[in-house]
JSON list of C-alpha atoms and ligand atoms in Angstrom, two decimals:
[
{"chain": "A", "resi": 1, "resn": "UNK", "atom": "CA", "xyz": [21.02, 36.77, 256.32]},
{"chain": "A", "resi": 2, "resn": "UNK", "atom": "CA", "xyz": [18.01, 38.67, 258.29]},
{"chain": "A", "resi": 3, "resn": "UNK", "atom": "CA", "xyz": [17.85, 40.34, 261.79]},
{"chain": "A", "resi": 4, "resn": "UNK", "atom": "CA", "xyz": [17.02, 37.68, 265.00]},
{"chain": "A", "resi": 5, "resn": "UNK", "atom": "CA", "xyz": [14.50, 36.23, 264.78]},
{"chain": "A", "resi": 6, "resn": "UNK", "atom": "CA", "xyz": [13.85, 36.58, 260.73]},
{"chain": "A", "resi": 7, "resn": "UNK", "atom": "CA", "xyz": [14.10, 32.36, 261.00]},
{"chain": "A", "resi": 8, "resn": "UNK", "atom": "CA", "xyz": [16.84, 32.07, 259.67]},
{"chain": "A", "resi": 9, "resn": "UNK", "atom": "CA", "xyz": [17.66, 29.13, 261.86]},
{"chain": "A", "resi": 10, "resn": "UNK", "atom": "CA", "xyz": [14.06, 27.62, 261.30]},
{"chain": "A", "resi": 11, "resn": "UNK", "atom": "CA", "xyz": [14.70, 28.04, 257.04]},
{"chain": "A", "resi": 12, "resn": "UNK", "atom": "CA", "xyz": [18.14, 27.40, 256.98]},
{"chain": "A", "resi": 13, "resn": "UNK", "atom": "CA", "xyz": [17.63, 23.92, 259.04]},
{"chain": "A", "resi": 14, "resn": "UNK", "atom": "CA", "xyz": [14.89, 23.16, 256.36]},
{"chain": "A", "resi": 15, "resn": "UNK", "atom": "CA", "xyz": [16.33, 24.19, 253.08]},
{"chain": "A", "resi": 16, "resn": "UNK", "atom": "CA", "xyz": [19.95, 22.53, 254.28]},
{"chain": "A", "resi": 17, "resn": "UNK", "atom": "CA", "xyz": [17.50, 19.46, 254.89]},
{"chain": "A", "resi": 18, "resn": "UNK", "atom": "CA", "xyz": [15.88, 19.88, 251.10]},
{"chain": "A", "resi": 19, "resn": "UNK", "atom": "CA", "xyz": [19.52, 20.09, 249.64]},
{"chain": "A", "resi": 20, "resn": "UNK", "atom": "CA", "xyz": [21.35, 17.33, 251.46]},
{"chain": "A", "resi": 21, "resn": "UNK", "atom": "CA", "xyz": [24.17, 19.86, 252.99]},
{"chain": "A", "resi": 22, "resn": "UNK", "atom": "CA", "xyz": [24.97, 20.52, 255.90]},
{"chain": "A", "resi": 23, "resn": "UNK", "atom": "CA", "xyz": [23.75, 23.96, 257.92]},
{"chain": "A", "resi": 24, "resn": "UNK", "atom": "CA", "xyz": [26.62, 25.91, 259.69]},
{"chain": "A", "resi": 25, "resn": "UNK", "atom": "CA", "xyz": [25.17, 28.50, 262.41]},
{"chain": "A", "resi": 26, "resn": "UNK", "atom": "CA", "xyz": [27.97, 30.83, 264.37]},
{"chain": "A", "resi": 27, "resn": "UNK", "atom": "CA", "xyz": [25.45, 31.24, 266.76]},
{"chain": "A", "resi": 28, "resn": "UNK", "atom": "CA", "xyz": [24.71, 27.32, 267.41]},
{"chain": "A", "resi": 29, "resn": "UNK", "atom": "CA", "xyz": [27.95, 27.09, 267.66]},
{"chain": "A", "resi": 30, "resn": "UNK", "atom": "CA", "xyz": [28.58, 29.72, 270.06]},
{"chain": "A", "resi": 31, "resn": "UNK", "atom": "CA", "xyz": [25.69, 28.42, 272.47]},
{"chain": "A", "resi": 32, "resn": "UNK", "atom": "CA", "xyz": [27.38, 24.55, 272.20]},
{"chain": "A", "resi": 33, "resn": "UNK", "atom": "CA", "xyz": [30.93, 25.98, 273.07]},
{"chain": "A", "resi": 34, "resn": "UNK", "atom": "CA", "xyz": [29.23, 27.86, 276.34]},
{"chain": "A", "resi": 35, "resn": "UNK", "atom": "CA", "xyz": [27.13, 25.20, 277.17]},
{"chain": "A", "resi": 36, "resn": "UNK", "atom": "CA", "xyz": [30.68, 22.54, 276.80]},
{"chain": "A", "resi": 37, "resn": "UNK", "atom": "CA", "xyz": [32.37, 25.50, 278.66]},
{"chain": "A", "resi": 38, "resn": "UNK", "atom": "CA", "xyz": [35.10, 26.16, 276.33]},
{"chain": "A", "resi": 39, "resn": "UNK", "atom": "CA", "xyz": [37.68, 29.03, 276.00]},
{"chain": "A", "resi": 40, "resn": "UNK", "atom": "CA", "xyz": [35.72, 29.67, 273.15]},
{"chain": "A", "resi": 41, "resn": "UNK", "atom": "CA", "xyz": [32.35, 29.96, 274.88]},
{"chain": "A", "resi": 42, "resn": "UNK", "atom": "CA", "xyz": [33.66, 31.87, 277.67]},
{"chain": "A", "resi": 43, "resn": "UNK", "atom": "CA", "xyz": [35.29, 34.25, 275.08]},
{"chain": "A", "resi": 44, "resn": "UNK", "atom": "CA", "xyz": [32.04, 35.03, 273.28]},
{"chain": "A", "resi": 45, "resn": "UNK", "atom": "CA", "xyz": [29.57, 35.11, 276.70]},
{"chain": "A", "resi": 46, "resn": "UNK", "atom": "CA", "xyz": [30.03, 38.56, 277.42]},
{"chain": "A", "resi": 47, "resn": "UNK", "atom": "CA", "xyz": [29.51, 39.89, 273.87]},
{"chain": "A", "resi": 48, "resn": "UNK", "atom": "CA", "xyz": [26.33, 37.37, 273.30]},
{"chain": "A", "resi": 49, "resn": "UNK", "atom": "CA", "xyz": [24.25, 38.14, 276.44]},
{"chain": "A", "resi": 50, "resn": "UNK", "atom": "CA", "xyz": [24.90, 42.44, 275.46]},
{"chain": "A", "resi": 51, "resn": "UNK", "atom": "CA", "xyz": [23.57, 41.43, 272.24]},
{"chain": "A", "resi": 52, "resn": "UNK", "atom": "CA", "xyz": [26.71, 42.48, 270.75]},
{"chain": "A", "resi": 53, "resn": "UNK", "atom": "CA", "xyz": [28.69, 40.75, 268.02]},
{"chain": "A", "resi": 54, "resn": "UNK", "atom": "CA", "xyz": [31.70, 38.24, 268.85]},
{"chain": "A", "resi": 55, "resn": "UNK", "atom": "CA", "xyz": [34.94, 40.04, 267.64]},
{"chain": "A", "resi": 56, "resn": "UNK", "atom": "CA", "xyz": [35.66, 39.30, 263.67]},
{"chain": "A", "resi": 57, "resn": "UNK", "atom": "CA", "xyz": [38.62, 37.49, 264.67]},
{"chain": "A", "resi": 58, "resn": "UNK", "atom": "CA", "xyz": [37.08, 34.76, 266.66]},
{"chain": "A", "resi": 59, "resn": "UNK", "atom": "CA", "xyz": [34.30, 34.28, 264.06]},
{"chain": "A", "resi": 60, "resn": "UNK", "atom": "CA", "xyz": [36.26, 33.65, 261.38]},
{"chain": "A", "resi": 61, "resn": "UNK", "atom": "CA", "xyz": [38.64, 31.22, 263.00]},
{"chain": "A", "resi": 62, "resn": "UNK", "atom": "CA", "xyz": [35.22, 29.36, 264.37]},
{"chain": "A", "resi": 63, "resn": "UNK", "atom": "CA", "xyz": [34.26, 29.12, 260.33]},
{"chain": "A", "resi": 64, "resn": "UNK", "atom": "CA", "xyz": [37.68, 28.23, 259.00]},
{"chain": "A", "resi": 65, "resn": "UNK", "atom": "CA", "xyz": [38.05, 25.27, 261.40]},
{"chain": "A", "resi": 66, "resn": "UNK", "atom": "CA", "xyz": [34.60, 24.35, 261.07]},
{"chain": "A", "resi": 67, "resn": "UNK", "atom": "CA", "xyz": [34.35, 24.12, 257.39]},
{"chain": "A", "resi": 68, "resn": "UNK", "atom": "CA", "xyz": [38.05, 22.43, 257.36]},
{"chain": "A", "resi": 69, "resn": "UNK", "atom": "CA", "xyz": [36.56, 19.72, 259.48]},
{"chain": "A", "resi": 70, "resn": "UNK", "atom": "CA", "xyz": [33.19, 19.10, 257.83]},
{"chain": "A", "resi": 71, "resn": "UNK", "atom": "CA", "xyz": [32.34, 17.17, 254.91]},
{"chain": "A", "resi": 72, "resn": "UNK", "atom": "CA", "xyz": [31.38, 20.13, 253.01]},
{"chain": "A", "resi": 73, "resn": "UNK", "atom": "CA", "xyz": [31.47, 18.46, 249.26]},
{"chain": "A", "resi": 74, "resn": "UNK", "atom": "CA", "xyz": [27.95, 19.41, 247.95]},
{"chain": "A", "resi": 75, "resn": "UNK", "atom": "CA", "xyz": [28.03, 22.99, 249.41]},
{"chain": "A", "resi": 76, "resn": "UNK", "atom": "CA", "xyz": [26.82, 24.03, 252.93]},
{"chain": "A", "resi": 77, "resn": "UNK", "atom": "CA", "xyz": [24.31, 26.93, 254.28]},
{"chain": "A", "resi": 78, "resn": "UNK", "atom": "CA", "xyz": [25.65, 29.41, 256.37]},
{"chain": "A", "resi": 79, "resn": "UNK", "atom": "CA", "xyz": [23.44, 31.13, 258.95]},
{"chain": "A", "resi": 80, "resn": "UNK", "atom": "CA", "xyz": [24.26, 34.15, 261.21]},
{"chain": "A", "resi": 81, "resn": "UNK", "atom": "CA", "xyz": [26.88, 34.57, 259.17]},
{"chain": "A", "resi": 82, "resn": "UNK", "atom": "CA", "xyz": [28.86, 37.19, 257.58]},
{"chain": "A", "resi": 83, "resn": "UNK", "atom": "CA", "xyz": [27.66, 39.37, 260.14]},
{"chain": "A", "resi": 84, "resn": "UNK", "atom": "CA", "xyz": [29.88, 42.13, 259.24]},
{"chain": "A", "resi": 85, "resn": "UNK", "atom": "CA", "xyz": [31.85, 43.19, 255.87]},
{"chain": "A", "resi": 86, "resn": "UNK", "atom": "CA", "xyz": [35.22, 42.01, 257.51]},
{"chain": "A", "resi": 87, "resn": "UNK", "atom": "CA", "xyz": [33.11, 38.70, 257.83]},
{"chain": "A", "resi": 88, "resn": "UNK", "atom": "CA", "xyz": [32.09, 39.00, 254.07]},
{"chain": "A", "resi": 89, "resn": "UNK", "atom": "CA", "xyz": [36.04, 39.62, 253.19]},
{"chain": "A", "resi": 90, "resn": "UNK", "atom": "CA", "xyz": [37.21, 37.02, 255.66]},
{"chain": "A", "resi": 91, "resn": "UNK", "atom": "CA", "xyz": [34.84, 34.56, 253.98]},
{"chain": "A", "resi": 92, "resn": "UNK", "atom": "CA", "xyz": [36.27, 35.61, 250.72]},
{"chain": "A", "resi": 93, "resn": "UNK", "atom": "CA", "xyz": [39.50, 34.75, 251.39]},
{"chain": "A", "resi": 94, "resn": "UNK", "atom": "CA", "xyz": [38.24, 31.39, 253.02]},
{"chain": "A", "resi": 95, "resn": "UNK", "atom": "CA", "xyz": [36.41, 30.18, 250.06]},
{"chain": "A", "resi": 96, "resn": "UNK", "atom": "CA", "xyz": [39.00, 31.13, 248.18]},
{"chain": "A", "resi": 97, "resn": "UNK", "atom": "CA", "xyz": [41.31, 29.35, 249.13]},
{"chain": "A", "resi": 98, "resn": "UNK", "atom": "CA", "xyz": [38.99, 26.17, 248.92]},
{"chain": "A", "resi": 99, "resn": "UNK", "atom": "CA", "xyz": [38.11, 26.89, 245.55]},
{"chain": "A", "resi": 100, "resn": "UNK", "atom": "CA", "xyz": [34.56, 27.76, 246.05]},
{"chain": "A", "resi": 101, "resn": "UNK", "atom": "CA", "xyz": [32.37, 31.07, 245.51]},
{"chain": "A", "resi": 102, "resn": "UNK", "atom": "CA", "xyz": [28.45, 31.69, 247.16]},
{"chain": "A", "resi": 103, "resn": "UNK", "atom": "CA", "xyz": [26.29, 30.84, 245.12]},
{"chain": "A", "resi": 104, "resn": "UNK", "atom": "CA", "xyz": [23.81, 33.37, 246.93]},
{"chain": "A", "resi": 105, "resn": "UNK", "atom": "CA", "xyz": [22.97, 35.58, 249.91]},
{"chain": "A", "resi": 106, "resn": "UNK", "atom": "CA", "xyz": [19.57, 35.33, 251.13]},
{"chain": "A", "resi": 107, "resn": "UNK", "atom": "CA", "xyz": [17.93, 38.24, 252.66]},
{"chain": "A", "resi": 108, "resn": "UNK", "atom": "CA", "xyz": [15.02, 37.36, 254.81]},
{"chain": "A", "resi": 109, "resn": "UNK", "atom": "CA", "xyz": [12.67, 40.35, 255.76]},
{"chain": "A", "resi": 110, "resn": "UNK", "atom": "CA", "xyz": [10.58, 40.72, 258.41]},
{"chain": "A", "resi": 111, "resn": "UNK", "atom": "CA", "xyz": [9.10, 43.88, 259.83]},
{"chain": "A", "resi": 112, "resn": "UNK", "atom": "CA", "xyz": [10.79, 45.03, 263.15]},
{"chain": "A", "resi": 113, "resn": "UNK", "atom": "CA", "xyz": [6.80, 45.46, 265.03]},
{"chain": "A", "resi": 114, "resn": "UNK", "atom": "CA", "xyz": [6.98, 41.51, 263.84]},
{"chain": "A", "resi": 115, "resn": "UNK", "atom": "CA", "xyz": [10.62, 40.75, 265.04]},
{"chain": "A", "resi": 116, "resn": "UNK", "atom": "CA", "xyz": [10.37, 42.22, 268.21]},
{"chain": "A", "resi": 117, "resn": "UNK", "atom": "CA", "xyz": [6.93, 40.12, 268.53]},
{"chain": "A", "resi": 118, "resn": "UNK", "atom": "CA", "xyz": [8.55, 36.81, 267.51]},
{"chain": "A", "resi": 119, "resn": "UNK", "atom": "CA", "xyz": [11.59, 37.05, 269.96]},
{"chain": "A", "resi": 120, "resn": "UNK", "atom": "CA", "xyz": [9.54, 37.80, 272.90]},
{"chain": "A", "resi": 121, "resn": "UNK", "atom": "CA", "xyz": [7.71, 34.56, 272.42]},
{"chain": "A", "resi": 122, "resn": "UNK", "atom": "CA", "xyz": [10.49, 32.29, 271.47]},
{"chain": "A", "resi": 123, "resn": "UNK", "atom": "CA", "xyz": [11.45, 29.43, 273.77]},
{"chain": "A", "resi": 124, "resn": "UNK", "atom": "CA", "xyz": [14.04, 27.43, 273.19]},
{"chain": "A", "resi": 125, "resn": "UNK", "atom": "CA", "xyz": [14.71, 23.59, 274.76]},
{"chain": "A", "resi": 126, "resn": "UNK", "atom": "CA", "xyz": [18.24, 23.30, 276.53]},
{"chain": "A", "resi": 127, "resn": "UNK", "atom": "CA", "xyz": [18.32, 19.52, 276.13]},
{"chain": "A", "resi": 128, "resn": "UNK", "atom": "CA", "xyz": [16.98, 18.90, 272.39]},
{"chain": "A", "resi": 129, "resn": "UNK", "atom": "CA", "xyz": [17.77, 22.74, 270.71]},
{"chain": "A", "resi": 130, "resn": "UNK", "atom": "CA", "xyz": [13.84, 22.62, 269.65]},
{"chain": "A", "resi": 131, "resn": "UNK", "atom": "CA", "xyz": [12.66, 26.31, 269.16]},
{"chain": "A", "resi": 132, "resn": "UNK", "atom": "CA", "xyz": [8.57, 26.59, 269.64]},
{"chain": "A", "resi": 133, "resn": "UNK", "atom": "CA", "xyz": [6.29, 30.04, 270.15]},
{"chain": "A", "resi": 134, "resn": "UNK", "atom": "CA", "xyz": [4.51, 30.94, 273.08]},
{"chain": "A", "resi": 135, "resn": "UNK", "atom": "CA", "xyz": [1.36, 30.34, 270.75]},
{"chain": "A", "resi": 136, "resn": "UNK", "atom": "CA", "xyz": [2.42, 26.64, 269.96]},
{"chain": "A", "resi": 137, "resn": "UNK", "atom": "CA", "xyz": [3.11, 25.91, 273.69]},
{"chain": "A", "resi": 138, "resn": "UNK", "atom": "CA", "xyz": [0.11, 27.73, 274.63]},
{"chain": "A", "resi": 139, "resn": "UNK", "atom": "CA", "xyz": [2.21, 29.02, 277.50]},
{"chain": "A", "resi": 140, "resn": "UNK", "atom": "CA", "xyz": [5.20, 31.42, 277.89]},
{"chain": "A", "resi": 141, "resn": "UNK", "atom": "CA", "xyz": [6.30, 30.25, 281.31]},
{"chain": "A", "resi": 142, "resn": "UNK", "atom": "CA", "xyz": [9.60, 28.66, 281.50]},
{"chain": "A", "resi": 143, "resn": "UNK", "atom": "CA", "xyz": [10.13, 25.28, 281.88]},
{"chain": "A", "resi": 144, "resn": "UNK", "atom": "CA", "xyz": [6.87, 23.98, 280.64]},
{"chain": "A", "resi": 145, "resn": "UNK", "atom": "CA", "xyz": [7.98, 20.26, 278.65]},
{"chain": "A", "resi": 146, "resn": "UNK", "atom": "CA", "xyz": [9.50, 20.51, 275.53]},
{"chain": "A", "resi": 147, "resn": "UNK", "atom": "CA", "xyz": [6.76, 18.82, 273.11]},
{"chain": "A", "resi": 148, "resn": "UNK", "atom": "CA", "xyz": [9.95, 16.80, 271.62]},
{"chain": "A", "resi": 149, "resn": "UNK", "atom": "CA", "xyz": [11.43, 15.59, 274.70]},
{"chain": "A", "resi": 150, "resn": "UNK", "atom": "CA", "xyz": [9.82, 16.66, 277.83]},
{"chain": "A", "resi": 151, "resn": "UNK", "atom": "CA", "xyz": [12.92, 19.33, 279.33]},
{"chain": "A", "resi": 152, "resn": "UNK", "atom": "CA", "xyz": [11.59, 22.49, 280.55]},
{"chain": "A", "resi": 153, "resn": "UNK", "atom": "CA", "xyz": [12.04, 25.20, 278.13]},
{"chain": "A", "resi": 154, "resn": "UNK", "atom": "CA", "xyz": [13.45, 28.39, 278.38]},
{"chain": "A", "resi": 155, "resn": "UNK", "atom": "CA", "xyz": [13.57, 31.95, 277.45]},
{"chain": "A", "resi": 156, "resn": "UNK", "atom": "CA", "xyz": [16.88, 33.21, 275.68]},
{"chain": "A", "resi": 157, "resn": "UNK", "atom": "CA", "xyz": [18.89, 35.26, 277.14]},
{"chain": "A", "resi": 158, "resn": "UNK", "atom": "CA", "xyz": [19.51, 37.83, 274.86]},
{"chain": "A", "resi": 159, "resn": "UNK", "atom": "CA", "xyz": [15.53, 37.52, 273.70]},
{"chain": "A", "resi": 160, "resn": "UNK", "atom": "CA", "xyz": [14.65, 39.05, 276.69]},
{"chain": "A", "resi": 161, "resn": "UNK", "atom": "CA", "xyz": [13.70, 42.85, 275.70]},
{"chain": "A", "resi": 162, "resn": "UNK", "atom": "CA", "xyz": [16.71, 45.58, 276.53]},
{"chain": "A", "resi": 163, "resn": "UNK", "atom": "CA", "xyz": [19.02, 43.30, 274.61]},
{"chain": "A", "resi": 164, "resn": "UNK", "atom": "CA", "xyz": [16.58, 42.49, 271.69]},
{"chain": "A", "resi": 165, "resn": "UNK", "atom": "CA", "xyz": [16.87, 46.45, 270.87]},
{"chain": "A", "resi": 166, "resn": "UNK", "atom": "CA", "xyz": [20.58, 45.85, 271.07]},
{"chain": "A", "resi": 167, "resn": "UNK", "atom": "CA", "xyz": [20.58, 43.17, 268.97]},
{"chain": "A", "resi": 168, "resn": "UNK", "atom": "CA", "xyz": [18.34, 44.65, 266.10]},
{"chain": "A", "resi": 169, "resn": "UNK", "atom": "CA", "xyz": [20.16, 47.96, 266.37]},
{"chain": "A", "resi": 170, "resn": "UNK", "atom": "CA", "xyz": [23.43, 46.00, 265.77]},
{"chain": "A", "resi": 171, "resn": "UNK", "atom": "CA", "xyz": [21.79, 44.17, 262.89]},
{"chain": "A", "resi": 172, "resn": "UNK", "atom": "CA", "xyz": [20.86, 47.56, 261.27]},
{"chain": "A", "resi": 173, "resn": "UNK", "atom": "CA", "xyz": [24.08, 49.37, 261.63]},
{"chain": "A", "resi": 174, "resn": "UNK", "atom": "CA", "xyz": [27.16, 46.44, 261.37]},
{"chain": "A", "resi": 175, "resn": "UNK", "atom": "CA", "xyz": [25.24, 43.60, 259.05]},
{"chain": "A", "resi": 176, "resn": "UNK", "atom": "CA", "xyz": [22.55, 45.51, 257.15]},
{"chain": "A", "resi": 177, "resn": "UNK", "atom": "CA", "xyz": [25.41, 47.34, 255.01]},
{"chain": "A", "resi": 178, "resn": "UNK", "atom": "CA", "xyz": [27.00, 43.88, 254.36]},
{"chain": "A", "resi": 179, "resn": "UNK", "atom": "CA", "xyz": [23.94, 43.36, 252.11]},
{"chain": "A", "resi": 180, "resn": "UNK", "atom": "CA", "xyz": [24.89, 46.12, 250.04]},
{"chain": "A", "resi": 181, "resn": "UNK", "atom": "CA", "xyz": [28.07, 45.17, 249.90]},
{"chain": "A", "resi": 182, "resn": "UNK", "atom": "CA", "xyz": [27.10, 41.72, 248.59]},
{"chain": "A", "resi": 183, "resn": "UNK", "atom": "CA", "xyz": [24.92, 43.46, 246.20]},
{"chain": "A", "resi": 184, "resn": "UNK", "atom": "CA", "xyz": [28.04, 45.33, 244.85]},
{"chain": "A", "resi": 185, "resn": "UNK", "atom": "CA", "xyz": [29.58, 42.00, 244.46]},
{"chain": "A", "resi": 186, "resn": "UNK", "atom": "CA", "xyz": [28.90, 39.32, 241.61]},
{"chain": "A", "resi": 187, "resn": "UNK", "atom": "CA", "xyz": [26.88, 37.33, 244.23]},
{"chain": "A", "resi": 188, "resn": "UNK", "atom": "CA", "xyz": [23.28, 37.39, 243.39]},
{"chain": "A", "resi": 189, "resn": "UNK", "atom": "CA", "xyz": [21.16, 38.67, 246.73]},
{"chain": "A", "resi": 190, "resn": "UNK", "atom": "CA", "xyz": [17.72, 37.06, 246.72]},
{"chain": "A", "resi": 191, "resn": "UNK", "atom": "CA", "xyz": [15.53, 39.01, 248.86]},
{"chain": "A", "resi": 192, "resn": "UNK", "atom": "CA", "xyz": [12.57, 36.67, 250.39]},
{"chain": "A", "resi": 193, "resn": "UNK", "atom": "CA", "xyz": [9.38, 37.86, 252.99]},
{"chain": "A", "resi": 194, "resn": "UNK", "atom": "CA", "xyz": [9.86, 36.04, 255.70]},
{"chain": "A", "resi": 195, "resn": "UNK", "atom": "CA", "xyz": [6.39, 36.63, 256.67]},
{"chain": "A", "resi": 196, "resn": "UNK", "atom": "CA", "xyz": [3.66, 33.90, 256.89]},
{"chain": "A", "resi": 197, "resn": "UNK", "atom": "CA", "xyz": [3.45, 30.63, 257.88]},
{"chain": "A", "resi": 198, "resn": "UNK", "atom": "CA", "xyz": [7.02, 28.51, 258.17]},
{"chain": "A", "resi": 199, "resn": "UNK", "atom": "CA", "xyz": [6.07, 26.38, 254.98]},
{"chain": "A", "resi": 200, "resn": "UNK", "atom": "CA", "xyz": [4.85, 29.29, 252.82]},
{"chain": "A", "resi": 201, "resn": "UNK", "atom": "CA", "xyz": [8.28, 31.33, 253.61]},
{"chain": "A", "resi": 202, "resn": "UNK", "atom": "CA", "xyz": [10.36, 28.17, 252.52]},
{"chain": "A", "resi": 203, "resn": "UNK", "atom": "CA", "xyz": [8.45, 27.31, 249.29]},
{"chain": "A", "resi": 204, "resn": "UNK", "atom": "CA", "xyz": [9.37, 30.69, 248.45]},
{"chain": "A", "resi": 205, "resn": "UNK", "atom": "CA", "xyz": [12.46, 30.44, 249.35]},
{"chain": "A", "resi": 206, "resn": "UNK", "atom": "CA", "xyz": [12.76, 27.06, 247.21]},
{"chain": "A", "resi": 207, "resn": "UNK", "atom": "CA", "xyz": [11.09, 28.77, 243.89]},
{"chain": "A", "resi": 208, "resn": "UNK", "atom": "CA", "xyz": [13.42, 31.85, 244.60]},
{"chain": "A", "resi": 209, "resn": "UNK", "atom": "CA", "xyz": [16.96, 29.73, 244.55]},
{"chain": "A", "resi": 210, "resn": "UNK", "atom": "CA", "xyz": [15.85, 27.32, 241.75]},
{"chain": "A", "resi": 211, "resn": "UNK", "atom": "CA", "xyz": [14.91, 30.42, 239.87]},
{"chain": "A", "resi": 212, "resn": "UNK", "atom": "CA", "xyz": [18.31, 31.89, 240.34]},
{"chain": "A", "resi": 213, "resn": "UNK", "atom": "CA", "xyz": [19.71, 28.60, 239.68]},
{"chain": "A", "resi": 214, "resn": "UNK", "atom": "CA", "xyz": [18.15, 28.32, 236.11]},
{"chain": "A", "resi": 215, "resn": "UNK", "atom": "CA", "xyz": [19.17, 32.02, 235.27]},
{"chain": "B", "resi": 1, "resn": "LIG", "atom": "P1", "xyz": [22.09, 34.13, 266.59]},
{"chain": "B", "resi": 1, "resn": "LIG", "atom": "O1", "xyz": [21.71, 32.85, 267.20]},
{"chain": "B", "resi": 1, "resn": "LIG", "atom": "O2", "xyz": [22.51, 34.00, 265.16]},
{"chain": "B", "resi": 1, "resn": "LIG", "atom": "O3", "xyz": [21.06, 35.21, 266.80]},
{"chain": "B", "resi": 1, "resn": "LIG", "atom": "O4", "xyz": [23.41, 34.63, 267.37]},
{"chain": "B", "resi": 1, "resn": "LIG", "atom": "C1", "xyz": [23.36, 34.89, 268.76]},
{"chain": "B", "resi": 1, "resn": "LIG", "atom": "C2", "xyz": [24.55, 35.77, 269.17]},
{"chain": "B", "resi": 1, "resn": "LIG", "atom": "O5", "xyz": [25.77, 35.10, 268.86]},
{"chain": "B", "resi": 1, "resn": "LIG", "atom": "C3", "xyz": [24.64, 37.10, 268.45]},
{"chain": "B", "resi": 1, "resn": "LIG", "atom": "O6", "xyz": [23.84, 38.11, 269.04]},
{"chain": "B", "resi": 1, "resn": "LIG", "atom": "C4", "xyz": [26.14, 37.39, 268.59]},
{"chain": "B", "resi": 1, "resn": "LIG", "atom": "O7", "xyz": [26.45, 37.83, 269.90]},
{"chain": "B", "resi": 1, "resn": "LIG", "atom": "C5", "xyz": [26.74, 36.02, 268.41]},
{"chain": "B", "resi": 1, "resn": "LIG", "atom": "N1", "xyz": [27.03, 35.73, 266.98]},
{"chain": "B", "resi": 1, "resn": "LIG", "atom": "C6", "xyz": [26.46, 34.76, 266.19]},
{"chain": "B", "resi": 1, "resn": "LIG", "atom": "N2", "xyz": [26.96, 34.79, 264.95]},
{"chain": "B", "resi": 1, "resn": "LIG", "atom": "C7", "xyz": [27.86, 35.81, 264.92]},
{"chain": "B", "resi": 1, "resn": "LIG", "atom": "C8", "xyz": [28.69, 36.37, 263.92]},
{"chain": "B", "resi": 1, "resn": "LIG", "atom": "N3", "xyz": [28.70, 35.89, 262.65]},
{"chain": "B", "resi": 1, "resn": "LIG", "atom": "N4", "xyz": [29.48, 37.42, 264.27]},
{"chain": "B", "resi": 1, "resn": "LIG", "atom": "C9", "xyz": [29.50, 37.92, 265.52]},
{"chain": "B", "resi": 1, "resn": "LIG", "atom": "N5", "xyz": [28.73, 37.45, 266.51]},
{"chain": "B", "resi": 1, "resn": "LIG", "atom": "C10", "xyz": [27.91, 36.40, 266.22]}
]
């Protein structure tokens, strides 16, 4: 868990990698069933480009099928979600049912001056899913080539400032308290800076789990 742009996409894709399992992202998701222009992806358009939350509802039935379907047998990392406590319930109930429990909630934190900062100069490729910085591209124009393979990249829609304060206030007021719920639970909550370099933020995410692990 962390507000956008915390990288939780950018750590989750690279501890799932360390761990062998796979990486389960509503909001991936989301932006593959709008871009295959499902009933799905026209359901969740509206709420996505306000920078509001998908109702509970949809979410959960997008994670039940998913994790149904995938070969989840050495665990899995879930990213952008719970987003709210009827998530955290509705996962619950989910695992449950499998037979499995979280091991942990991760709680990446990033300053908002440092959020706000990140999402303005994120560009993500349509054709590969790569996500660079202004800074790495040396450019924040759209549709300069994506350094992995060559489309023009593009701004997100819902990175674009009015809905960036949307989407952090939604983060502070719906998903923040599901971290407090969590830490009412028996789930241990690992809190982790997300600040500093990509590599730095992930050993310390590594040290942080094995630790927890070993306890
Ligand atoms: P993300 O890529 O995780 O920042 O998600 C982008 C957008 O997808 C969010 O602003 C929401 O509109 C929607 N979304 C992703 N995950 C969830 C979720 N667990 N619950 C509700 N909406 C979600």
């Amino acid at each position: 868990m962390g507000p956008p742009g915390a990288g939780k996409g950018t750590q989750g894709a690279r501890l799932a990698e360390w761990l062998g399992v796979p990486r389960f992202s509503t909001g991936d998701m989301l932006r593959e069933a709008r871009r295959a222009g499902t009933e799905l992806g026209e359901r969740a358009r509206r709420y996505m480009d306000a920078g509001e939350l998908v109702p509970d509802e949809v979410i959960l039935d997008l994670i039940d099928e998913t994790l149904r379907g995938a070969d989840a047998s050495r665990g899995f990392i879930l990213d952008g979600f719970p987003r709210t406590e009827t998530q955290a319930e509705g996962l619950g109930d989910v695992l449950a049912r499998r037979g499995e429990s979280l091991d942990a909630v991760v709680d990446l934190q990033v300053p908002e001056e440092e959020l706000v900062r990140r999402l303005s100069a994120r560009r993500v490729c349509p054709e590969c899913g790569a996500v660079w910085s202004a800074e790495e591209l040396e450019s924040g124009e759209e549709g300069i080539p994506c350094p992995e393979c060559s489309a023009g990249v593009e701004q997100r829609e819902d990175d674009r400032p009015e809905t960036v304060r949307r989407r952090l206030e939604v983060y502070r007021t719906q998903t923040e308290p599901v971290l407090a719920w969590y830490a009412a639970s028996d789930v241990p909550v690992v809190a982790v800076p997300g600040t500093g370099p990509v590599s730095e933020v992930q050993r310390r995410l590594r040290e942080r789990l094995t630790e927890g692990a070993e306890t």
